[in-house]
Coordinates of C-alpha atoms in Angstrom, one line a residue:
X698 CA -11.3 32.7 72.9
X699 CA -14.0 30.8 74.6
X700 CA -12.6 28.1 77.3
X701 CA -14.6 24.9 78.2
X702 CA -13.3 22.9 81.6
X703 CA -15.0 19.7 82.4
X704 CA -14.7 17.6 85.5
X705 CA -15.9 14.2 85.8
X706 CA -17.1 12.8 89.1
X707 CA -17.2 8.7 88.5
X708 CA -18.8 6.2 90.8
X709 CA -19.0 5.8 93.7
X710 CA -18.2 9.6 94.6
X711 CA -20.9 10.6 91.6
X712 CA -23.6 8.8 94.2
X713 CA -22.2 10.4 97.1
X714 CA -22.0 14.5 96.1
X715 CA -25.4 13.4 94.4
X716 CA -27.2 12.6 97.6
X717 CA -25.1 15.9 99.4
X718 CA -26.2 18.6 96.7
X719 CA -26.5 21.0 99.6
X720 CA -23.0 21.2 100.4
X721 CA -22.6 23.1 96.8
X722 CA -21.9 26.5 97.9
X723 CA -21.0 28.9 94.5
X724 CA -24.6 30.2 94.4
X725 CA -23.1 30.8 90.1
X726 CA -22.9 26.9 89.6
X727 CA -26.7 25.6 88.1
X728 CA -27.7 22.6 89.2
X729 CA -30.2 21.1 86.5
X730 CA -31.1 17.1 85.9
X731 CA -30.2 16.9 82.4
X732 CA -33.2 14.7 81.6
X733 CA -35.6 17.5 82.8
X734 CA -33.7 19.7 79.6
X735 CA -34.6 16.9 76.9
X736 CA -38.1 19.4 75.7
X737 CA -36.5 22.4 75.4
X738 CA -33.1 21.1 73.2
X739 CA -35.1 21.5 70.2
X740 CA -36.0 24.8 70.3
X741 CA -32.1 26.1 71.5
X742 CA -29.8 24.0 70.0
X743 CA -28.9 26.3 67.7
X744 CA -28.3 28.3 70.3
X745 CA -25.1 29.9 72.3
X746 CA -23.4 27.1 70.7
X747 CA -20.5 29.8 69.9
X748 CA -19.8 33.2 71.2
X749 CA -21.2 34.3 74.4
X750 CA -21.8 31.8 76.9
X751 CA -24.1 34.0 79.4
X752 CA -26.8 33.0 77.5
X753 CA -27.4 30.3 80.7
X754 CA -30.1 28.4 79.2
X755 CA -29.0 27.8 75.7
X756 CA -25.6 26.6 77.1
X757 CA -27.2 24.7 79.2
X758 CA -29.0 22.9 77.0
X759 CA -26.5 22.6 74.6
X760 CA -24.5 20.2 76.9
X761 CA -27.6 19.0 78.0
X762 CA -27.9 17.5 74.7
X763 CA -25.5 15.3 74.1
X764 CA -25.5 14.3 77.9
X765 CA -28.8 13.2 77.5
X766 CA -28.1 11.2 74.5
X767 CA -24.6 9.6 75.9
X768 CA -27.2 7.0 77.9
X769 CA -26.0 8.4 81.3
X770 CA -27.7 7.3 84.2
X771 CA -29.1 9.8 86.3
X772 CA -26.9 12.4 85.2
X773 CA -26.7 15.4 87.1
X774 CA -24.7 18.8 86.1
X775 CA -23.4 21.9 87.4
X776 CA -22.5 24.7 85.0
X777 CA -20.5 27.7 86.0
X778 CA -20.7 30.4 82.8
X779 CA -19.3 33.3 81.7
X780 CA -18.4 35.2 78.5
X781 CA -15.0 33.2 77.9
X782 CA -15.6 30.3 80.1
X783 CA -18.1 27.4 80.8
X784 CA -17.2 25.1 83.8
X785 CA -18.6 21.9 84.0
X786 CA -19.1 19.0 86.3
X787 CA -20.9 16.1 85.4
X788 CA -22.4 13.3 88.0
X789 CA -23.3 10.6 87.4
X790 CA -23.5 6.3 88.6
X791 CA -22.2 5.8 85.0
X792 CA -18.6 4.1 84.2
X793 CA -16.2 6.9 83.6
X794 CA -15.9 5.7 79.9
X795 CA -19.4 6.7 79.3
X796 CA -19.0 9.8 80.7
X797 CA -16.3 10.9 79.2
X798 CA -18.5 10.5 75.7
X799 CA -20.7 12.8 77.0
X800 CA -18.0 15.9 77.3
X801 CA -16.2 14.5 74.3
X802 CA -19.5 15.4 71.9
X803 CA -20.1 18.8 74.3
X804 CA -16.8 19.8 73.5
X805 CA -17.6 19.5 69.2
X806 CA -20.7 21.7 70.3
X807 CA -18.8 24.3 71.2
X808 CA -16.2 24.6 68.7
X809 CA -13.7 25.4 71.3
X810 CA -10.5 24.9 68.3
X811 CA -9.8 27.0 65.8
X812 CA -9.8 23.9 63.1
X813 CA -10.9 20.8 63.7
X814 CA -9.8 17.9 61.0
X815 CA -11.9 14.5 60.8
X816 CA -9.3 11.7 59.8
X817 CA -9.7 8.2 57.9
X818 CA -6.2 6.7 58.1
X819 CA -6.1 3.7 55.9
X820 CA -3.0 1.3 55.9
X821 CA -2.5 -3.0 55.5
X822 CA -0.8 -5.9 57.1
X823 CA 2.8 -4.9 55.7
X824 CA 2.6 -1.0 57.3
X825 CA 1.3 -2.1 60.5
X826 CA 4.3 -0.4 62.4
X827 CA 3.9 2.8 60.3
X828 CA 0.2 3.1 61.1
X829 CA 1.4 2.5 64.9
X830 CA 3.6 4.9 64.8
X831 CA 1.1 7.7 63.2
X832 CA -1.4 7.0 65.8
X833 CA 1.0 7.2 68.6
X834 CA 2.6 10.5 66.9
X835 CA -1.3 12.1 66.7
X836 CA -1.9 11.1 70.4
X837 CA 0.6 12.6 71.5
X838 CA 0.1 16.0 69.2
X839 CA -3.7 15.7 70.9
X840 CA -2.6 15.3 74.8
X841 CA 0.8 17.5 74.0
X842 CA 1.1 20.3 76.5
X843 CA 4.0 21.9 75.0
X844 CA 1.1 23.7 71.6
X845 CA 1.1 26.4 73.9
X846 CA 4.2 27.6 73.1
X847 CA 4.7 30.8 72.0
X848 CA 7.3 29.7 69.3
X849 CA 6.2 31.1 66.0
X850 CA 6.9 27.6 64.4
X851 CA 3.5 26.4 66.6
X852 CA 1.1 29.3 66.0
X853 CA -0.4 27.4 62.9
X854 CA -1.5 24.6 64.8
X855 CA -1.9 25.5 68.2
X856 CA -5.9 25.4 67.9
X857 CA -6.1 22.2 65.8
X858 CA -8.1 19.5 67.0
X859 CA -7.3 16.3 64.8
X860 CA -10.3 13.4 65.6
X861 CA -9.7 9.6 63.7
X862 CA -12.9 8.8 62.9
X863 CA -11.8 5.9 60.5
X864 CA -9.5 3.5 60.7
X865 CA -9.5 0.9 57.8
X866 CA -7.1 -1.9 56.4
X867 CA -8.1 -4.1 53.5
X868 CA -10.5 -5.9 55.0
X869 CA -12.7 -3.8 57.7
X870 CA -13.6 -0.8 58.8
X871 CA -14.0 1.0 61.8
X872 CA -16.2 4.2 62.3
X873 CA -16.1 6.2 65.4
X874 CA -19.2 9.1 65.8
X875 CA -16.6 11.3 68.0
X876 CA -13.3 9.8 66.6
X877 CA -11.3 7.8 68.4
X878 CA -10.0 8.2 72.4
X879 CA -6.3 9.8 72.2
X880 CA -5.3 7.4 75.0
X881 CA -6.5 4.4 72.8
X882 CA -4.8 5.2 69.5
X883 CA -1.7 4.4 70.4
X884 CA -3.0 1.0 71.3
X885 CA -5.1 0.5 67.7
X886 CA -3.9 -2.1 65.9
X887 CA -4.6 -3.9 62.7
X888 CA -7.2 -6.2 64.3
X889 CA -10.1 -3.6 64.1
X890 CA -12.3 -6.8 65.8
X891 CA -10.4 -6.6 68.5
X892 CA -10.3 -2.7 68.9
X893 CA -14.1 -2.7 68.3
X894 CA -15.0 -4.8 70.6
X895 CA -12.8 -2.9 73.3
X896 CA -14.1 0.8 72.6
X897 CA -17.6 -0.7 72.6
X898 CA -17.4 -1.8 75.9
X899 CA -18.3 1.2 78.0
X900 CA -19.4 3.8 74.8
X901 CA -23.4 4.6 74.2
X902 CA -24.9 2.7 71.5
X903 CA -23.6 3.1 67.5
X904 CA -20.8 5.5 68.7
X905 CA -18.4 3.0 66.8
X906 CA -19.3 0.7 63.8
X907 CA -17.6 -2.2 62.1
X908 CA -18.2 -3.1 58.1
X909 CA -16.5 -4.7 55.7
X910 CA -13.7 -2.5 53.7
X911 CA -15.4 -0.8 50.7
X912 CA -13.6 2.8 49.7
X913 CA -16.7 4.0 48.2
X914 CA -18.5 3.7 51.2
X915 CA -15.4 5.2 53.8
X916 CA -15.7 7.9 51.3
X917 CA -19.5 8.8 52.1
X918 CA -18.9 8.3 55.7
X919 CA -16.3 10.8 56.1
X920 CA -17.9 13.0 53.6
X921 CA -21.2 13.5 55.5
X922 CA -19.7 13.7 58.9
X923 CA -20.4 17.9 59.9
X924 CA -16.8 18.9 60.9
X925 CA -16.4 20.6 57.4
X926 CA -12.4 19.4 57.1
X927 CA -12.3 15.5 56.3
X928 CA -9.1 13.8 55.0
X929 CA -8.5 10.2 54.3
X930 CA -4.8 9.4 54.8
X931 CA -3.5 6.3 53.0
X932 CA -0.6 4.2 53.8
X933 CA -1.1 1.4 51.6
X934 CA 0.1 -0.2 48.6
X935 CA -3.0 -0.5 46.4
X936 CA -4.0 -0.1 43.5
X937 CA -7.8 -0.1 44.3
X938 CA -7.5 2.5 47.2
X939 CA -5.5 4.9 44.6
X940 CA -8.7 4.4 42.2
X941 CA -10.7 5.5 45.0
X942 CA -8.7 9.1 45.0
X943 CA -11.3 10.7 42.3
X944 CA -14.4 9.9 44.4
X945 CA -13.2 11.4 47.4
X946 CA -11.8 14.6 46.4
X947 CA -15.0 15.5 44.5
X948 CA -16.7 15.0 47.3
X949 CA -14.5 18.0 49.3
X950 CA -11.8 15.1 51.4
X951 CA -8.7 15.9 51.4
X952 CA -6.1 13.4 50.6
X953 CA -2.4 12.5 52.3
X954 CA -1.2 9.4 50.4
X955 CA 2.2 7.7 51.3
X956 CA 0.7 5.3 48.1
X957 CA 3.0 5.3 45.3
X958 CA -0.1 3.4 43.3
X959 CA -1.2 7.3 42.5
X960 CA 2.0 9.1 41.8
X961 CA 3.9 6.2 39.9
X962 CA 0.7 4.4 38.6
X963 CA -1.2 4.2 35.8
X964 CA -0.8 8.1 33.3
X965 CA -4.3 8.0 33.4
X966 CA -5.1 7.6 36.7
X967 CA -2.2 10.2 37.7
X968 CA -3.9 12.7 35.3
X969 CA -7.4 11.9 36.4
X970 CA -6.6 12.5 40.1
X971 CA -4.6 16.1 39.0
X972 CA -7.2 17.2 37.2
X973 CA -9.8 16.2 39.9
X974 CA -7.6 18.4 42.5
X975 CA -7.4 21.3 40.2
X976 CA -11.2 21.7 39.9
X977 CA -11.7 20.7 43.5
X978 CA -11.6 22.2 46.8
X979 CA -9.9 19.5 48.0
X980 CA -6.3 19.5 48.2
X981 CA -4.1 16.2 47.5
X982 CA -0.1 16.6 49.7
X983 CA 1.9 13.3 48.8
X984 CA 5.3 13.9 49.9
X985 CA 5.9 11.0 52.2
X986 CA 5.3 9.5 48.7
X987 CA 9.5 10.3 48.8
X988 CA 12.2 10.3 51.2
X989 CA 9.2 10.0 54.1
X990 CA 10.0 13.6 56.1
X991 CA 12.7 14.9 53.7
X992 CA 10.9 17.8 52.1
X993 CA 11.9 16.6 48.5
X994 CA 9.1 17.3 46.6
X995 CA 8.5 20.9 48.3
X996 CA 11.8 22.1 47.7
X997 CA 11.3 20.9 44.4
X998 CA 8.5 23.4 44.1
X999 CA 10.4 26.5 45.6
X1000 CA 12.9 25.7 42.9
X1001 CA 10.9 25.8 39.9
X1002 CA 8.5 28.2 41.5
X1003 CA 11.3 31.0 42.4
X1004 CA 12.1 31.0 38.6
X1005 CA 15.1 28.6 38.6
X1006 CA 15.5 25.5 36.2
X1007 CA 16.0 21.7 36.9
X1008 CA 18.0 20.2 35.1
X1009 CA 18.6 17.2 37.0
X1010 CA 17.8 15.1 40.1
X1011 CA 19.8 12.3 41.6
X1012 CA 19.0 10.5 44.5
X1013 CA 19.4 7.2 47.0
X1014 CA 15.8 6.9 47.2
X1015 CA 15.8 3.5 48.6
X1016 CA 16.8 3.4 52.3
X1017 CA 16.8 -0.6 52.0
X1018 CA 19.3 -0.3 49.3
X1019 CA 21.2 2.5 50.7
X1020 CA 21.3 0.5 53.8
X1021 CA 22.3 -2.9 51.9
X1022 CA 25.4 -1.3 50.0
X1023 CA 26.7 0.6 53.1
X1024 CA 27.0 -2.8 54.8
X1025 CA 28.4 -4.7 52.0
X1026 CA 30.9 -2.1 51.6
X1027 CA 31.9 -1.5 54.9
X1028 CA 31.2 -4.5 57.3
X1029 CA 33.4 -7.0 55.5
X1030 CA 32.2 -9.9 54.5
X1031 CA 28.7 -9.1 54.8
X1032 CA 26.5 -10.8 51.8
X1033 CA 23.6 -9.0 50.1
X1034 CA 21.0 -11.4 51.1
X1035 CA 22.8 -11.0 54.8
X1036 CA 22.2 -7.4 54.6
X1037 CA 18.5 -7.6 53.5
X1038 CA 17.6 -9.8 56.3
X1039 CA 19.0 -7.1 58.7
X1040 CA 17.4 -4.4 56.6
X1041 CA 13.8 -6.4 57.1
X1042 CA 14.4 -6.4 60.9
X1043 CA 14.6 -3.1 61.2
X1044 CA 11.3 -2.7 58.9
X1045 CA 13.1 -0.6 56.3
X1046 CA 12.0 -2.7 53.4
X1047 CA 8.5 -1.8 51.4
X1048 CA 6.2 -4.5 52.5
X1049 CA 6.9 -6.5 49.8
X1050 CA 11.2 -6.1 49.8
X1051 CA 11.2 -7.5 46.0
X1052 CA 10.3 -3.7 45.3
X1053 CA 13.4 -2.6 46.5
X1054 CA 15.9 -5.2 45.1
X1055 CA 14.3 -5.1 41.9
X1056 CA 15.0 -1.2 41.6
X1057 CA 10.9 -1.4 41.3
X1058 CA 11.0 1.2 44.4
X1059 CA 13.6 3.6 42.9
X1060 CA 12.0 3.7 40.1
X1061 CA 8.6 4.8 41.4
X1062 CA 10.3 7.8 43.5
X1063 CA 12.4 8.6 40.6
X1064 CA 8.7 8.3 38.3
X1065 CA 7.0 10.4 40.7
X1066 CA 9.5 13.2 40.5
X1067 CA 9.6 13.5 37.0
X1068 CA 5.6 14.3 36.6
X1069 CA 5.9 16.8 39.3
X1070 CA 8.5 18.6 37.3
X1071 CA 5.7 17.6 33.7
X1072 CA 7.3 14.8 32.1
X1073 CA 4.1 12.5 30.8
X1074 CA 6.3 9.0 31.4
X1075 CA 5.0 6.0 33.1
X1076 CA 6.7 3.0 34.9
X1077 CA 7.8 1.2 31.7
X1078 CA 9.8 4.2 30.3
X1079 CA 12.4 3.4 33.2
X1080 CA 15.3 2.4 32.5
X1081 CA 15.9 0.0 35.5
X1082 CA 19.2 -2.4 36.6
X1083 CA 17.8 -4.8 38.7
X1084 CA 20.0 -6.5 41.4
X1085 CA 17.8 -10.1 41.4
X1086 CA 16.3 -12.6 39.0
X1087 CA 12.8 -11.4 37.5
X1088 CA 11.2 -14.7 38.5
X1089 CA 11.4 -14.2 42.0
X1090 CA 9.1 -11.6 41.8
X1091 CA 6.0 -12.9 44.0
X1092 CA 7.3 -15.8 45.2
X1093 CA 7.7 -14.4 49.0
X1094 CA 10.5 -13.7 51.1
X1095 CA 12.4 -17.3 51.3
X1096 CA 12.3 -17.8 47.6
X1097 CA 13.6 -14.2 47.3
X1098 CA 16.5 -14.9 49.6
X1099 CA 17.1 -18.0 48.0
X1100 CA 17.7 -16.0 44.6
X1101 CA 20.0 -13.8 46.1
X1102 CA 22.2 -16.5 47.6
X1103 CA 22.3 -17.8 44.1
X1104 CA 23.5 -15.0 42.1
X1105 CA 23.1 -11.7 43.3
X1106 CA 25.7 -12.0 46.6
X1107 CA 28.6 -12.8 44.3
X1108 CA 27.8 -10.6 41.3
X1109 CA 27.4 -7.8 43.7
X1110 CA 30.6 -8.7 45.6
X1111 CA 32.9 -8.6 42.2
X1112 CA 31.1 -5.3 41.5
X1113 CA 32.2 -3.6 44.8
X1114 CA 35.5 -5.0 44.3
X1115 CA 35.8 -3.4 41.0
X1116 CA 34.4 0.1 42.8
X1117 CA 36.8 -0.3 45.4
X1118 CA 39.9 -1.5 43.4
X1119 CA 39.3 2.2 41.6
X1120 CA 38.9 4.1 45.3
X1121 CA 35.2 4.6 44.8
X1122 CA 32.5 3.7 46.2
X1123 CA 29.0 1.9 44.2
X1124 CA 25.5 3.0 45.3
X1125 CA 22.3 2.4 43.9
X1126 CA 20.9 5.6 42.1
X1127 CA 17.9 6.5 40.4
X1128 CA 18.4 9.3 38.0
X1129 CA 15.9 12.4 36.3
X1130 CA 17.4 13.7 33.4
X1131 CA 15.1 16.5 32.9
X1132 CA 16.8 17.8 29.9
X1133 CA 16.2 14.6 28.2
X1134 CA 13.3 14.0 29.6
X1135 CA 14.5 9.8 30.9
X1136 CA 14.7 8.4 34.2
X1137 CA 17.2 5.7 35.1
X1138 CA 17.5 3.3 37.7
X1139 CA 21.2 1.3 38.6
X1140 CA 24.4 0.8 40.2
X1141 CA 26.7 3.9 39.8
X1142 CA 30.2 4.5 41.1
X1143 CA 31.7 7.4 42.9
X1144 CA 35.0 8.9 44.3
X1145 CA 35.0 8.8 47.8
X1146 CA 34.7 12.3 48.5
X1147 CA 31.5 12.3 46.7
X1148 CA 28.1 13.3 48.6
X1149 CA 26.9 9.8 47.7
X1150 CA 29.7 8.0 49.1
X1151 CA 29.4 9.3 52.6
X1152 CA 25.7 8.6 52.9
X1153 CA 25.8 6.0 55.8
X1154 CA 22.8 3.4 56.8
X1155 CA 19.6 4.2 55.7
X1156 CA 20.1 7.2 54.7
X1157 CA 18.2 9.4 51.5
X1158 CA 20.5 11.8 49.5
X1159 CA 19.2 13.6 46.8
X1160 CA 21.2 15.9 44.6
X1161 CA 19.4 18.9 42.4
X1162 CA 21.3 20.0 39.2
X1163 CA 19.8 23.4 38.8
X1164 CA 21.0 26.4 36.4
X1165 CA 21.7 28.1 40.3
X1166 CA 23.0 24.9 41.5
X1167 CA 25.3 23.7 39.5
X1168 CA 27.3 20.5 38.8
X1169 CA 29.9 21.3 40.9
X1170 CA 27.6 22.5 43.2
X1171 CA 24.5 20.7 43.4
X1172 CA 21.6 21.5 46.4
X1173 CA 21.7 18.5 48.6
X1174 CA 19.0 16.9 50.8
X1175 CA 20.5 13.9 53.3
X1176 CA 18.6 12.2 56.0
X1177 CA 16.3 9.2 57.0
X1178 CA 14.1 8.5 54.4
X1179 CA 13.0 5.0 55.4
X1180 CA 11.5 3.0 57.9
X1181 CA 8.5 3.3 60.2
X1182 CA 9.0 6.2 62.3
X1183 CA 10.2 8.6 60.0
X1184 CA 7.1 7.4 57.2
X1185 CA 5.0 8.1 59.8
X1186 CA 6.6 11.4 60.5
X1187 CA 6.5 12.2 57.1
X1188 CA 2.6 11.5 56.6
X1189 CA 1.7 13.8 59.9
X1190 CA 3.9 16.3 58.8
X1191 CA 1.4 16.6 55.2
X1192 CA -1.6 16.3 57.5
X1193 CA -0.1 19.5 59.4
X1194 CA 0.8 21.0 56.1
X1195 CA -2.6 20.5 55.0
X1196 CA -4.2 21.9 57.8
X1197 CA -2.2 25.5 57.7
X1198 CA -3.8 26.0 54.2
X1199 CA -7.6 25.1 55.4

């Protein structure tokens, strides 16, 4: 494959090998003044763009180009060519930031990775540490030395170039021509202002944009960028981003949704968007949508597709629950209400924790389960035990806890007396009863040698009741399935699954 090395010479050396241009001794290197090239782009810059890079002049011009347009001043180049490699080094009194734009858009010229994937990751106030983490994970995957590897788990992505050129929350957005810098991702935040104003310091003229959130229009940006692969990755809760899904796969973007909105929404909306990805080339991956990493829904889909039939699913989807019941039960004298507030400071909680308590978050996993496997149910088919009062739905987090201190610590306290008094232990379950065709939601009970009963923290267990697996002997998934980090694992791990099927 074709290699492209770039050096870049900032001030004040930049003024000094400028002014000693003599003491450049590989007679190979070209010395050109990129602004002298500006005529001739036109005519080449279709040119030895790809393939074989002898072609001097083309090349040449090629990273001429987007020099020349960076607003560098007096740049000055040396090129070093051959068939697999271009050298670069690039002078110039510019600040290094500025420079570095330059190479960054010379670099798309050449198509120097296999696939390169455009990204609009999308997210809101309550999943600020999940976006965090997602940006710091695909820095890291950018700047990671170890792709090289010749492990056969890393030949699929090995030559994938991922570039954020969006990042929006419910009220802005933020457009970047060449995507974001690696080393500033990890330092994005929700205050797109701020990181605006910081990438705009030292970076040519409308490389980065800031507008007011509309979905339509993210979805025309990212659709008429020219890397062909786009997807738009969304971490939020909403229901008007999830309307949005239609658009943007008809327009060829890909989707990755950790937004339950789409698989647990509206029957119509959940059909609409199927339908849309059948006829598409656009692909829609949304298994973050359950147990974050945990492959749930994928093995799922080698059951039914290797000819074997579900009968039945049971799971701890809720790592806030999980993690609630396995402190009541075994830190002693630990309230519910207690264990909620530890649950929040460890951001396990959705971003509005009623969700959990309520069962309204089991219930969704449990929904979205069922219409992979063709059941036609929506959200009020569920049969759902919730653990707190209905009216402190929307009423924030200290009229929550104050709901909970009033009923729900003690009724919850008798019940796991009564579990306990019997040697069990109680967790909160959300059942698929795909012979039935019914999805519950509650409090069970289980011996203690159950695989429930020795889930610990925050952990997701799933059970599948197959006509292989049996009752006895159910196929069992266990790990983190909540919180920040493994969310955001979970959403980069569909981006990479999406990308081994471009």
């Amino acid at each position: 494959g074709v290699t492209f090395e770039a050096v870049i010479v900032p001030p004040p050396s930049a003024r000094q090998v400028i002014a000693k241009q003599s003491s450049w001794t590989n007679t190979s290197v070209r010395d050109t003044e990129i602004a002298g090239l500006k005529q001739e782009v036109d005519r080449l810059s279709g040119e030895g763009s790809q393939g074989d890079l002898t072609a001097s002049t083309a090349t040449t011009a090629a990273v001429g180009r987007d020099v020349a347009c960076s607003g560098l001043n007096s740049p000055r180049q040396s090129l070093q060519y051959s068939p697999t490699n271009l050298s670069s080094t690039l002078l110039s009194p510019s600040p290094p930031r500025a420079l570095s734009w330059a190479f960054r858009a010379a670099h798309e010229d050449f198509t120097l990775f296999d696939t390169t994937v455009a990204v609009g990751i999308i997210g809101c106030p309550g999943n600020n540490r999940v976006i965090a983490h997602l940006l710091k994970q695909i820095a890291n995957f950018e700047d990671s030395s170890g792709r090289g590897r010749n492990l056969r788990a890393m030949k699929d992505v090995n030559h994938l170039h991922i570039e954020v050129r969006a990042l929006a929350n419910s009220g802005k957005m933020l457009f970047a021509e060449h995507g974001v810098p690696p080393e500033q991702l990890e330092s994005a935040t929700n205050d797109l202002d701020a990181l605006h104003a910081d990438l705009s310091k030292e970076a040519p003229e409308g490389e980065f944009d800031l507008a007011s959130a509309e979905w339509s229009a993210l979805g025309e940006y990212m659709g008429t960028k020219r890397i062909p692969h786009k997807v738009l990755i969304d971490c939020t809760d909403s229901d008007d981003v999830a309307k949005s899904y239609p658009e943007w796969l008809k327009r060829g973007i890909h989707v990755v949704s950790q937004n339950k909105r789409v698989g647990a929404g509206s029957l119509d909306l959940y059909r609409d968007v199927m339908e849309v990805t059948r006829k598409s080339e656009a692909n829609l991956y949304l298994e973050s949508m359950v147990g974050a990493q945990m492959p749930i829904i994928s093995v799922m889909h080698d059951i039914v597709q290797t000819g074997d039939n579900i009968t039945r699913v049971d799971g701890i989807f809720s790592g806030t629950m999980g993690y609630i019941l396995d402190r009541v039960q075994r830190a002693e004298g630990t309230t519910f209400s207690e264990a909620l507030a530890e649950a929040k400071e460890r951001g396990l909680p959705e971003p509005d924790p009623f969700a959990d308590v309520s069962g309204l978050d089991t219930a969704r996993k449990a929904l979205v389960l069922a219409r992979e496997l063709g059941f036609d149910l929506e959200l009020e088919d569920v049969t759902v035990e919730s653990l707190v009062p209905k009216d402190a739905e929307g009423k924030g987090w200290d009229a929550l806890q104050e709901a909970l201190k009033a009923s729900t610590d003690a009724e919850l306290a008798a019940r796991v007396s009564e579990a306990q008094a019997k040697g069990e232990c109680l967790r909160y379950v959300g059942r698929v009863d795909a012979v039935a065709g019914k999805i519950s939601v509650g409090l069970r009970s289980f011996p203690m040698d159950h695989p429930f009963s020795t889930t610990r923290d925050s952990e997701t267990t799933i059970a599948f009741r197959t006509g292989q697996y049996t009752e006895a002997t159910p196929l069992l998934l266990r790990g983190p399935g909540a919180g920040p980090v493994a969310i955001a694992s979970g959403v980069f791990a569909d981006l990479l699954r999406l990308t081994k099927n471009l």
